[in-house]
PDB file of C-alpha atoms in Angstrom:
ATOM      1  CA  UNK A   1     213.856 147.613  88.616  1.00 52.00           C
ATOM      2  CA  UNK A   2     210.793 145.750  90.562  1.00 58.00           C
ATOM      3  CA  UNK A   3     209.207 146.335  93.795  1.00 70.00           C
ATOM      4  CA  UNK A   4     210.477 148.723  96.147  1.00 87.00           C
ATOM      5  CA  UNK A   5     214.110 150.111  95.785  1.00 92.00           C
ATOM      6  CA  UNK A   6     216.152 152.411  97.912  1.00 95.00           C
ATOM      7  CA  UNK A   7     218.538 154.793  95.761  1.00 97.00           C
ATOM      8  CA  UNK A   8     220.705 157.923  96.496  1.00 98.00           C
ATOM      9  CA  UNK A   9     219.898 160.545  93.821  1.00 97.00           C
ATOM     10  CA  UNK A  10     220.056 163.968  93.031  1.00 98.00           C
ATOM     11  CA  UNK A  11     217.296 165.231  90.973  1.00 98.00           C
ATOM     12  CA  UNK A  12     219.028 166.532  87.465  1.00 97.00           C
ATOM     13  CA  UNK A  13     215.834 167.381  85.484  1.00 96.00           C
ATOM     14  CA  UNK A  14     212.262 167.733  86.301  1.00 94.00           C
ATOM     15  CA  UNK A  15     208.985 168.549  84.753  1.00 93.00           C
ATOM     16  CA  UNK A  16     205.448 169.070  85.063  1.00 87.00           C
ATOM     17  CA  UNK A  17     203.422 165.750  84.682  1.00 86.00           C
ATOM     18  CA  UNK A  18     199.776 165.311  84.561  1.00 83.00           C
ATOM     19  CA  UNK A  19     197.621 167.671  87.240  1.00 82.00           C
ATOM     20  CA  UNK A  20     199.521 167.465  90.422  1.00 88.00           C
ATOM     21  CA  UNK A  21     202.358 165.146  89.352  1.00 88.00           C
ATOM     22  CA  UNK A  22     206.365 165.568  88.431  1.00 92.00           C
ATOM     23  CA  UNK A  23     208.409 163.657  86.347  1.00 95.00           C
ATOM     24  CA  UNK A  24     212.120 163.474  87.672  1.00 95.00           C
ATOM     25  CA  UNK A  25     215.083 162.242  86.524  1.00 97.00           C
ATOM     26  CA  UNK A  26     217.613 160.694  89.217  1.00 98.00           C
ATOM     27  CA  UNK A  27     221.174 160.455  88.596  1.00 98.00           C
ATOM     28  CA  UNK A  28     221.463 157.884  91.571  1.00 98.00           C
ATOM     29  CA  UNK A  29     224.903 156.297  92.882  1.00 97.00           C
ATOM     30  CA  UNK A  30     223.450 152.447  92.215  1.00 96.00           C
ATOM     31  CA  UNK A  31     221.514 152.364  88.791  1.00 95.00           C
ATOM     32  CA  UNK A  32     222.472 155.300  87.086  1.00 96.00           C
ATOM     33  CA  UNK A  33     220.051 157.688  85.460  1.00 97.00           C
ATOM     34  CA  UNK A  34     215.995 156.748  86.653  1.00 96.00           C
ATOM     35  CA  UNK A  35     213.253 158.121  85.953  1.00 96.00           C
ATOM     36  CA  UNK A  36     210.666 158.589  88.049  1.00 95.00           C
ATOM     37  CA  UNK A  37     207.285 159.966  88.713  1.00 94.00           C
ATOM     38  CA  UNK A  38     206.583 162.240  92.464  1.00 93.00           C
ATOM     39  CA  UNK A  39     202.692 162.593  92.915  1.00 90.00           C
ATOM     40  CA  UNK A  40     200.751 165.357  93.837  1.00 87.00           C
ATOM     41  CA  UNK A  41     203.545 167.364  94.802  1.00 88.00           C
ATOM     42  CA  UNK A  42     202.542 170.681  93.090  1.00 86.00           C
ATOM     43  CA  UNK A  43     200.274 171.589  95.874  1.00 81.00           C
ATOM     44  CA  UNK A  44     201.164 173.746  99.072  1.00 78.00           C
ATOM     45  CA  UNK A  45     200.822 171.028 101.331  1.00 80.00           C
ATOM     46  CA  UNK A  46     202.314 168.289  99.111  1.00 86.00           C
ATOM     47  CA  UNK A  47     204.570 165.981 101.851  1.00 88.00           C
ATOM     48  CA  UNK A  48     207.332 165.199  99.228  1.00 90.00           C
ATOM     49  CA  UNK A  49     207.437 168.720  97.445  1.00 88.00           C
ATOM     50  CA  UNK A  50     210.806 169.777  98.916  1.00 90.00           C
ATOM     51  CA  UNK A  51     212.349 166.686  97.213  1.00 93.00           C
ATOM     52  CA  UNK A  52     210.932 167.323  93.003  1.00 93.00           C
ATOM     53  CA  UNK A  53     213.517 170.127  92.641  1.00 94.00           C
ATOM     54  CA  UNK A  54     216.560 170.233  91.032  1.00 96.00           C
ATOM     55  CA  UNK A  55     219.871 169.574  93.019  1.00 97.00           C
ATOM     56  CA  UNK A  56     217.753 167.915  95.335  1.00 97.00           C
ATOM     57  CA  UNK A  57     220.035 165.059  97.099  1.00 98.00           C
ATOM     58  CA  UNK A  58     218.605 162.503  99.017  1.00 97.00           C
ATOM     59  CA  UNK A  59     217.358 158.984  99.729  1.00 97.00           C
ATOM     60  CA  UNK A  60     214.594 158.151  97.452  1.00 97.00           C
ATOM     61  CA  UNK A  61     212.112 154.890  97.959  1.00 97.00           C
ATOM     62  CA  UNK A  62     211.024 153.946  94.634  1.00 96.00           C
ATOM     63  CA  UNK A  63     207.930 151.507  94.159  1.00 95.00           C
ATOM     64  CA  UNK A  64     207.600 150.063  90.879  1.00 90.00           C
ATOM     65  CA  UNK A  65     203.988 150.125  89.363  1.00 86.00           C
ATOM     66  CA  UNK A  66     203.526 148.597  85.801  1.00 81.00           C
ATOM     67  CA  UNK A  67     206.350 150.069  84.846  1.00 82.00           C
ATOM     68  CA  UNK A  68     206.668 153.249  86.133  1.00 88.00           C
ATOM     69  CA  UNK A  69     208.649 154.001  89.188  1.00 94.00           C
ATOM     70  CA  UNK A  70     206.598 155.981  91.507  1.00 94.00           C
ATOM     71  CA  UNK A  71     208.800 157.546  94.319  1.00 95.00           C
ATOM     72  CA  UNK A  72     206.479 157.066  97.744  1.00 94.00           C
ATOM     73  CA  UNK A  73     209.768 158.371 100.140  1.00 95.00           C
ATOM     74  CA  UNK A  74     212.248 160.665 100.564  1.00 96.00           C
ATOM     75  CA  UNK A  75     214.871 161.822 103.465  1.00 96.00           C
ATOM     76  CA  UNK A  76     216.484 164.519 102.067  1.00 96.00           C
ATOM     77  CA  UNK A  77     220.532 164.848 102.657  1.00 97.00           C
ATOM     78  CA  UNK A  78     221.007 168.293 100.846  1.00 97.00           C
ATOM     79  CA  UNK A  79     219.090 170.595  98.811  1.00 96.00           C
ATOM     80  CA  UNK A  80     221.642 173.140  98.118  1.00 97.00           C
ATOM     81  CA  UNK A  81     219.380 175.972  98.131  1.00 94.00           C
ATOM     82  CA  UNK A  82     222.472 178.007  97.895  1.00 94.00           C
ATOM     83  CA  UNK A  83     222.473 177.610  94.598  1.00 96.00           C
ATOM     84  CA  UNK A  84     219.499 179.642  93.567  1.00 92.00           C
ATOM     85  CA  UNK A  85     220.343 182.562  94.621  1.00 92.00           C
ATOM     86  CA  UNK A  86     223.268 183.333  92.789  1.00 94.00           C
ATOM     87  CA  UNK A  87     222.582 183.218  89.083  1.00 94.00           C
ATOM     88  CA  UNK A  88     226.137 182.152  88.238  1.00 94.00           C
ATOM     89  CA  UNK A  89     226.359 179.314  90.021  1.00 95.00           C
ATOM     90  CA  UNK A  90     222.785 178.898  89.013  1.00 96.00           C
ATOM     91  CA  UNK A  91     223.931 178.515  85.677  1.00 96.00           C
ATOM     92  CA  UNK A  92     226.764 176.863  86.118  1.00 97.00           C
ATOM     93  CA  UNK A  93     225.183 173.868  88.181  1.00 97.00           C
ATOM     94  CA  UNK A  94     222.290 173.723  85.501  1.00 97.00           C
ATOM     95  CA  UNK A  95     225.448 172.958  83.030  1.00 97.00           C
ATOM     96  CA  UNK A  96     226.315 170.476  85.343  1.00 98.00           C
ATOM     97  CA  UNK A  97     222.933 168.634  85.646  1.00 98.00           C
ATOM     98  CA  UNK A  98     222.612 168.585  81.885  1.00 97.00           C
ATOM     99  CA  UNK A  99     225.914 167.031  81.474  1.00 97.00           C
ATOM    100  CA  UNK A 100     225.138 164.382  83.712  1.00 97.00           C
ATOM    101  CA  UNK A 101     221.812 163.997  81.829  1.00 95.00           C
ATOM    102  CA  UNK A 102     223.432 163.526  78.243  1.00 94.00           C
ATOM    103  CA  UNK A 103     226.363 161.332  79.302  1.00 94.00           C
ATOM    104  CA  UNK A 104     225.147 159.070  82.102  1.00 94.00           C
ATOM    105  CA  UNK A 105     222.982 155.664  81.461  1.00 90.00           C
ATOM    106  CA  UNK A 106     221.034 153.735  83.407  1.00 89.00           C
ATOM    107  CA  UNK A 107     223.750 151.575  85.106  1.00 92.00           C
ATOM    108  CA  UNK A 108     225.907 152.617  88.559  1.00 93.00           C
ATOM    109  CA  UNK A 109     229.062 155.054  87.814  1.00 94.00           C
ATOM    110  CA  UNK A 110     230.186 155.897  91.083  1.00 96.00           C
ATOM    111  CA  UNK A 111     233.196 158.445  90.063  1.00 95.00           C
ATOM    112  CA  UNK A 112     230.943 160.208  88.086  1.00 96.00           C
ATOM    113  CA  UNK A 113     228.131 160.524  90.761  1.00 97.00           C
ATOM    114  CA  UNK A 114     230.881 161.559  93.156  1.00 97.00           C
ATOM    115  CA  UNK A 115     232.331 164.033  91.498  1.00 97.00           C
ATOM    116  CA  UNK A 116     229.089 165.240  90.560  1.00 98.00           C
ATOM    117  CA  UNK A 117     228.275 165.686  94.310  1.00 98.00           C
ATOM    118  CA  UNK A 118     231.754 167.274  95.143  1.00 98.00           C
ATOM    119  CA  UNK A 119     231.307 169.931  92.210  1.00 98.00           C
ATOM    120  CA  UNK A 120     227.839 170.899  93.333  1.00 98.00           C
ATOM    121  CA  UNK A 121     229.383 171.330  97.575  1.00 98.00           C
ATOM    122  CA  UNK A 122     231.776 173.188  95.807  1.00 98.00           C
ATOM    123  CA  UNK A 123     229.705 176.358  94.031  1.00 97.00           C
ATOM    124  CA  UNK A 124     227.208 176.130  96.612  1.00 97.00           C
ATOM    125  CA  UNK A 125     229.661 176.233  99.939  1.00 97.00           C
ATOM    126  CA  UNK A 126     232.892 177.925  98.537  1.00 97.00           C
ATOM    127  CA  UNK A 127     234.232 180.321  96.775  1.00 95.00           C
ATOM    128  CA  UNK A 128     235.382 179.448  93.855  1.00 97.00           C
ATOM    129  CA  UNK A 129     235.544 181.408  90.965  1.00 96.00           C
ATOM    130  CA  UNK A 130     233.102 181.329  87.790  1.00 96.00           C
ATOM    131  CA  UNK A 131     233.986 178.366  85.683  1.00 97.00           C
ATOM    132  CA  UNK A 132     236.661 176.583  87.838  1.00 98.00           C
ATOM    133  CA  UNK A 133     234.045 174.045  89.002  1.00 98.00           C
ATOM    134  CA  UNK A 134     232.370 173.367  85.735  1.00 98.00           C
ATOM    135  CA  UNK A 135     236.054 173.019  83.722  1.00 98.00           C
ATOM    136  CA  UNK A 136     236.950 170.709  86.477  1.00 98.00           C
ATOM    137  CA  UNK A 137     234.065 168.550  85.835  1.00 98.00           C
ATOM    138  CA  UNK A 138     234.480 168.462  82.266  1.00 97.00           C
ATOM    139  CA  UNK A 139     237.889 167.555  82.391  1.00 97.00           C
ATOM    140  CA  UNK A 140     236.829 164.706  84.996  1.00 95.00           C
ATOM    141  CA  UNK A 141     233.729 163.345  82.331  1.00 94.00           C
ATOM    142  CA  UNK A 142     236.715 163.024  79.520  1.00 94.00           C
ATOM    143  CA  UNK A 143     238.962 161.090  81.694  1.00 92.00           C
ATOM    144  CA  UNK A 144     236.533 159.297  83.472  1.00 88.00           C
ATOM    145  CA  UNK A 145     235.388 158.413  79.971  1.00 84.00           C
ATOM    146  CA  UNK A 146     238.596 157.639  78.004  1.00 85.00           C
ATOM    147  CA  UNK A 147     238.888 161.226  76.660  1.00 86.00           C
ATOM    148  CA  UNK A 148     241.926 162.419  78.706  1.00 88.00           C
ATOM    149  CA  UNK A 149     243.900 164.477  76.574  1.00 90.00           C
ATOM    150  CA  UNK A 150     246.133 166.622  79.199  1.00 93.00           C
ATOM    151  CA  UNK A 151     249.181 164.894  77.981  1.00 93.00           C
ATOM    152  CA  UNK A 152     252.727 166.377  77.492  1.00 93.00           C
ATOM    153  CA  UNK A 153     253.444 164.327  74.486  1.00 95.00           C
ATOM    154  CA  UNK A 154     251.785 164.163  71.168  1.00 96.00           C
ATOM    155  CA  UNK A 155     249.649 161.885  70.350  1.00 94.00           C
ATOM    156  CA  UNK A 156     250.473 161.123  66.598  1.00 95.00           C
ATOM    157  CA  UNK A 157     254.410 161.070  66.473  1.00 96.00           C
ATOM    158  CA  UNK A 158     255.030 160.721  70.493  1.00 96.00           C
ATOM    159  CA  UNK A 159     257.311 164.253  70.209  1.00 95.00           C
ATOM    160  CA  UNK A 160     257.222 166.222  73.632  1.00 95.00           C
ATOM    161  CA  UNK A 161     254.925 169.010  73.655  1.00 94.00           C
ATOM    162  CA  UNK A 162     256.442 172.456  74.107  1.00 88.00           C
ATOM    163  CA  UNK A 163     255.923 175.964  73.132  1.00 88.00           C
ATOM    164  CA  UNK A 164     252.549 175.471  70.380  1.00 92.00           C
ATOM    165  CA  UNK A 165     249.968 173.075  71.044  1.00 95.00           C
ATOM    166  CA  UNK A 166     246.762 171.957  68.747  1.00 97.00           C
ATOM    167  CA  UNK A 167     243.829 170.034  70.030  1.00 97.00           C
ATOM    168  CA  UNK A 168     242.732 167.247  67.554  1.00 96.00           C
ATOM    169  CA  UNK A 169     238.998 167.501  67.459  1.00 96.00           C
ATOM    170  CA  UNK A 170     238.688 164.722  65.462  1.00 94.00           C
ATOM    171  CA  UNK A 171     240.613 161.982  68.238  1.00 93.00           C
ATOM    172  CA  UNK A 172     240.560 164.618  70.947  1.00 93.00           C
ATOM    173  CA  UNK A 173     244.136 164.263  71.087  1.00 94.00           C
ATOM    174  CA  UNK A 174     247.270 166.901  71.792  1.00 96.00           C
ATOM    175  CA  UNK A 175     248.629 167.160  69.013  1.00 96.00           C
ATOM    176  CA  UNK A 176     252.396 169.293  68.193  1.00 96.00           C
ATOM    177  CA  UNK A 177     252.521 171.671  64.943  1.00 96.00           C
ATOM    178  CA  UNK A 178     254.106 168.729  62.862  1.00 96.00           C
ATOM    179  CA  UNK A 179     250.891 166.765  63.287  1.00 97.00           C
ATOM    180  CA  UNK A 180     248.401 169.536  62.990  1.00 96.00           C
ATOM    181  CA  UNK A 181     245.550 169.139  60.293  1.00 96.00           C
ATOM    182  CA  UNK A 182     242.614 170.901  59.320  1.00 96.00           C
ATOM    183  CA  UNK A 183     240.701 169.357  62.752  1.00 96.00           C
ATOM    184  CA  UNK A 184     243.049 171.080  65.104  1.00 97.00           C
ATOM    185  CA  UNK A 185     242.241 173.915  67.466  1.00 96.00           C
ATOM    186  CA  UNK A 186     245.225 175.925  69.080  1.00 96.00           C
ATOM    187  CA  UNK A 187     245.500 175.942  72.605  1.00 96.00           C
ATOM    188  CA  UNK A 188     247.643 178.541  74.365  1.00 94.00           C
ATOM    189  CA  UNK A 189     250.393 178.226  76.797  1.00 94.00           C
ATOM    190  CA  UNK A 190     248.165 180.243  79.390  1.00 95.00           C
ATOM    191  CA  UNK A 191     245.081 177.627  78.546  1.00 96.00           C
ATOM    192  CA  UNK A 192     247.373 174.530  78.443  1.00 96.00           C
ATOM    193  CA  UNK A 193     248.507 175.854  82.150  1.00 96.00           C
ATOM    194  CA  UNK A 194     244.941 175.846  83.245  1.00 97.00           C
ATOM    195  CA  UNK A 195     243.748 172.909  82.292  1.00 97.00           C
ATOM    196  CA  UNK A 196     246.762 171.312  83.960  1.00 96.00           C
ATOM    197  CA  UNK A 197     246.065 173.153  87.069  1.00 98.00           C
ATOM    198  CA  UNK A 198     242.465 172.399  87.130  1.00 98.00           C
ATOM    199  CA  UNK A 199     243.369 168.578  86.477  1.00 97.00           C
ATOM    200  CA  UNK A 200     245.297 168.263  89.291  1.00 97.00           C
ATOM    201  CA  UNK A 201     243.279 170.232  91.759  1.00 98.00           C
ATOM    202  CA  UNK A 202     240.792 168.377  93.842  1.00 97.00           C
ATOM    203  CA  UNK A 203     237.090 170.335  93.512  1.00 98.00           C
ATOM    204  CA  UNK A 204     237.640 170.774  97.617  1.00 97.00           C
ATOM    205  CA  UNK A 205     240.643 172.798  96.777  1.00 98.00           C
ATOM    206  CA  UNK A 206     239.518 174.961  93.723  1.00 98.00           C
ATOM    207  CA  UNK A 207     239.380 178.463  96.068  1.00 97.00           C
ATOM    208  CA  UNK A 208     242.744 178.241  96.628  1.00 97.00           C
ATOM    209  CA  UNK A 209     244.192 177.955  92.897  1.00 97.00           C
ATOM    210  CA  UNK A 210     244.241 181.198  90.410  1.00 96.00           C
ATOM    211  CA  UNK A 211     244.468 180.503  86.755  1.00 97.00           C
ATOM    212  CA  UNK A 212     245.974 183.104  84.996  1.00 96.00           C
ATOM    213  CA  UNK A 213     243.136 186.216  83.904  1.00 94.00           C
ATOM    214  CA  UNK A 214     241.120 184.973  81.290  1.00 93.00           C
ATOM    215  CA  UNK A 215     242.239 181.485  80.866  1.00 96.00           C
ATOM    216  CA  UNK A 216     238.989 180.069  82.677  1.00 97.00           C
ATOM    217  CA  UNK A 217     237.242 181.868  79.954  1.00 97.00           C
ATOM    218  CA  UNK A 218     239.688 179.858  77.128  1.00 97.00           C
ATOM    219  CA  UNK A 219     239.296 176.950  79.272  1.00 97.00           C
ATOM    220  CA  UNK A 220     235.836 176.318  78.960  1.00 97.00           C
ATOM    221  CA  UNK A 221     235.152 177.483  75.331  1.00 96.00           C
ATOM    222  CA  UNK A 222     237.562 174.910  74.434  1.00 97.00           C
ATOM    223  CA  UNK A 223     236.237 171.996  76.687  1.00 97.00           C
ATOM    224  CA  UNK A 224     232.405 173.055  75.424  1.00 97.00           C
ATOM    225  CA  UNK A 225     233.714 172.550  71.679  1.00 96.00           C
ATOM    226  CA  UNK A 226     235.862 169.296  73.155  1.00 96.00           C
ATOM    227  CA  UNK A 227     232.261 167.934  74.628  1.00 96.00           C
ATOM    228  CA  UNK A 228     230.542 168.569  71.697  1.00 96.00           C
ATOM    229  CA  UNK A 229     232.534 166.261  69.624  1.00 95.00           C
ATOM    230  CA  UNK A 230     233.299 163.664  71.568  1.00 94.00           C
ATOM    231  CA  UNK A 231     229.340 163.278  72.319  1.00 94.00           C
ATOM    232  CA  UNK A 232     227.542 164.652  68.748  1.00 95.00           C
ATOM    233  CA  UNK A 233     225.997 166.959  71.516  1.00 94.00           C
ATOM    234  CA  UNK A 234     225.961 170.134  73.565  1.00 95.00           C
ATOM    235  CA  UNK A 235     224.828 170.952  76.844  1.00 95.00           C
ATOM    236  CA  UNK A 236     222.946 173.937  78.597  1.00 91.00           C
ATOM    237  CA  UNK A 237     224.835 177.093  77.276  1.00 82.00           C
ATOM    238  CA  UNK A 238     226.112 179.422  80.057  1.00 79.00           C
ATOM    239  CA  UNK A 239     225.167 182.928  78.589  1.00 70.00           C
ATOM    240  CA  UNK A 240     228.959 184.230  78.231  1.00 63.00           C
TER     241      UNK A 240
END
């Protein structure tokens, strides 16, 4: 990046940075993940400070400086102070940032910016129930990425999936009890049912679904342990 750039971006990490300065990260529609340096916006009076928080969503002017992109502008679309004051869907969008942060790269994905934006409107404006929003993004990061594995055959012998159902860790693959080995996670018929429902449910349109009790819960544990091996990595816990 050289001389002055215009991005969308929503701030997914930032950090204290010299005296007055912050170091962001952007997770911006056209390049990706950039970092980025906001200066001396830890002061009262600071123009910009609105725009160094987290969730922040906005226009950002980025001038690059020997390497470092210093941002001089921002006109803010959403903040989605909402967010902070409910310290579930705190939580939960902090999960969401840090996914973002360990799975983007510094070139454009436009789903995954998208949906990014559309989970965020979704535990800040609606009510949606606790884990909905962050199983649906998960579930959109594996497809998005190759990892789709809500399938209603099995993967190894092609066999139609009914009654018992194993998740391969190892090719994060369904797999049926013939083709189970020692990699395999059972997934329930009340879990299976979820993650259908949640793959086929637009994030505008998660407060009208209910997953069976529970099965949110199952949901998530096994997408966490899903994420983890498909990326040798896990994000922010959510303090079950």
């Amino acid at each position: 990046m050289a001389g002055s750039t215009k991005v969308k971006g929503i701030v997914v990490s930032s950090k204290d940075f010299k005296d007055k300065d912050k170091l962001i990260t952007l997770f911006t529609l056209e390049e990706g993940l950039i970092t980025a340096s906001m200066r001396s916006v830890r002061g009262e009076k600071a123009k910009l400070k609105f725009a160094k928080e987290i969730f922040c969503f906005g226009e950002y002017i980025l001038e690059n400086t020997r390497g470092m992109n210093i941002v001089t502008q921002v006109e803010i679309i959403d903040n989605f102070f909402g967010l902070t004051g409910d310290i579930e869907k705190y939580y939960e969008s902090c999960a969401l940032l840090d996914i973002v942060n360990k799975t983007a790269g510094a070139q454009a994905d436009a789903k995954l910016f998208i949906a990014l934006l559309k989970a965020l409107k979704a535990l800040c404006y609606e009510k949606v129930k606790r884990f909905y929003v962050l199983n649906k993004f998960l579930i959109k990061i594996f497809t998005e990425l190759g990892y789709s594995f809500i399938t209603t055959k099995c993967s190894s012998c092609g066999a139609k999936l009914s009654g018992v159902k194993y998740l391969n860790l190892d090719i994060g693959e369904l797999v049926c009890p013939a083709c189970r080995n020692n990699m395999c996670v059972q997934i329930s018929e009340t879990c299976y049912a979820g993650l259908k429902i949640l793959d086929n449910t637009d994030f505008e349109k998660l407060q009208s679904i209910k997953l069976a009790v529970g099965s949110e819960l199952e949901c998530y544990k096994l997408l966490e342990k899903n994420f983890e091996w498909r990326f040798g990595k896990r994000f922010m816990s959510m303090n079950i």
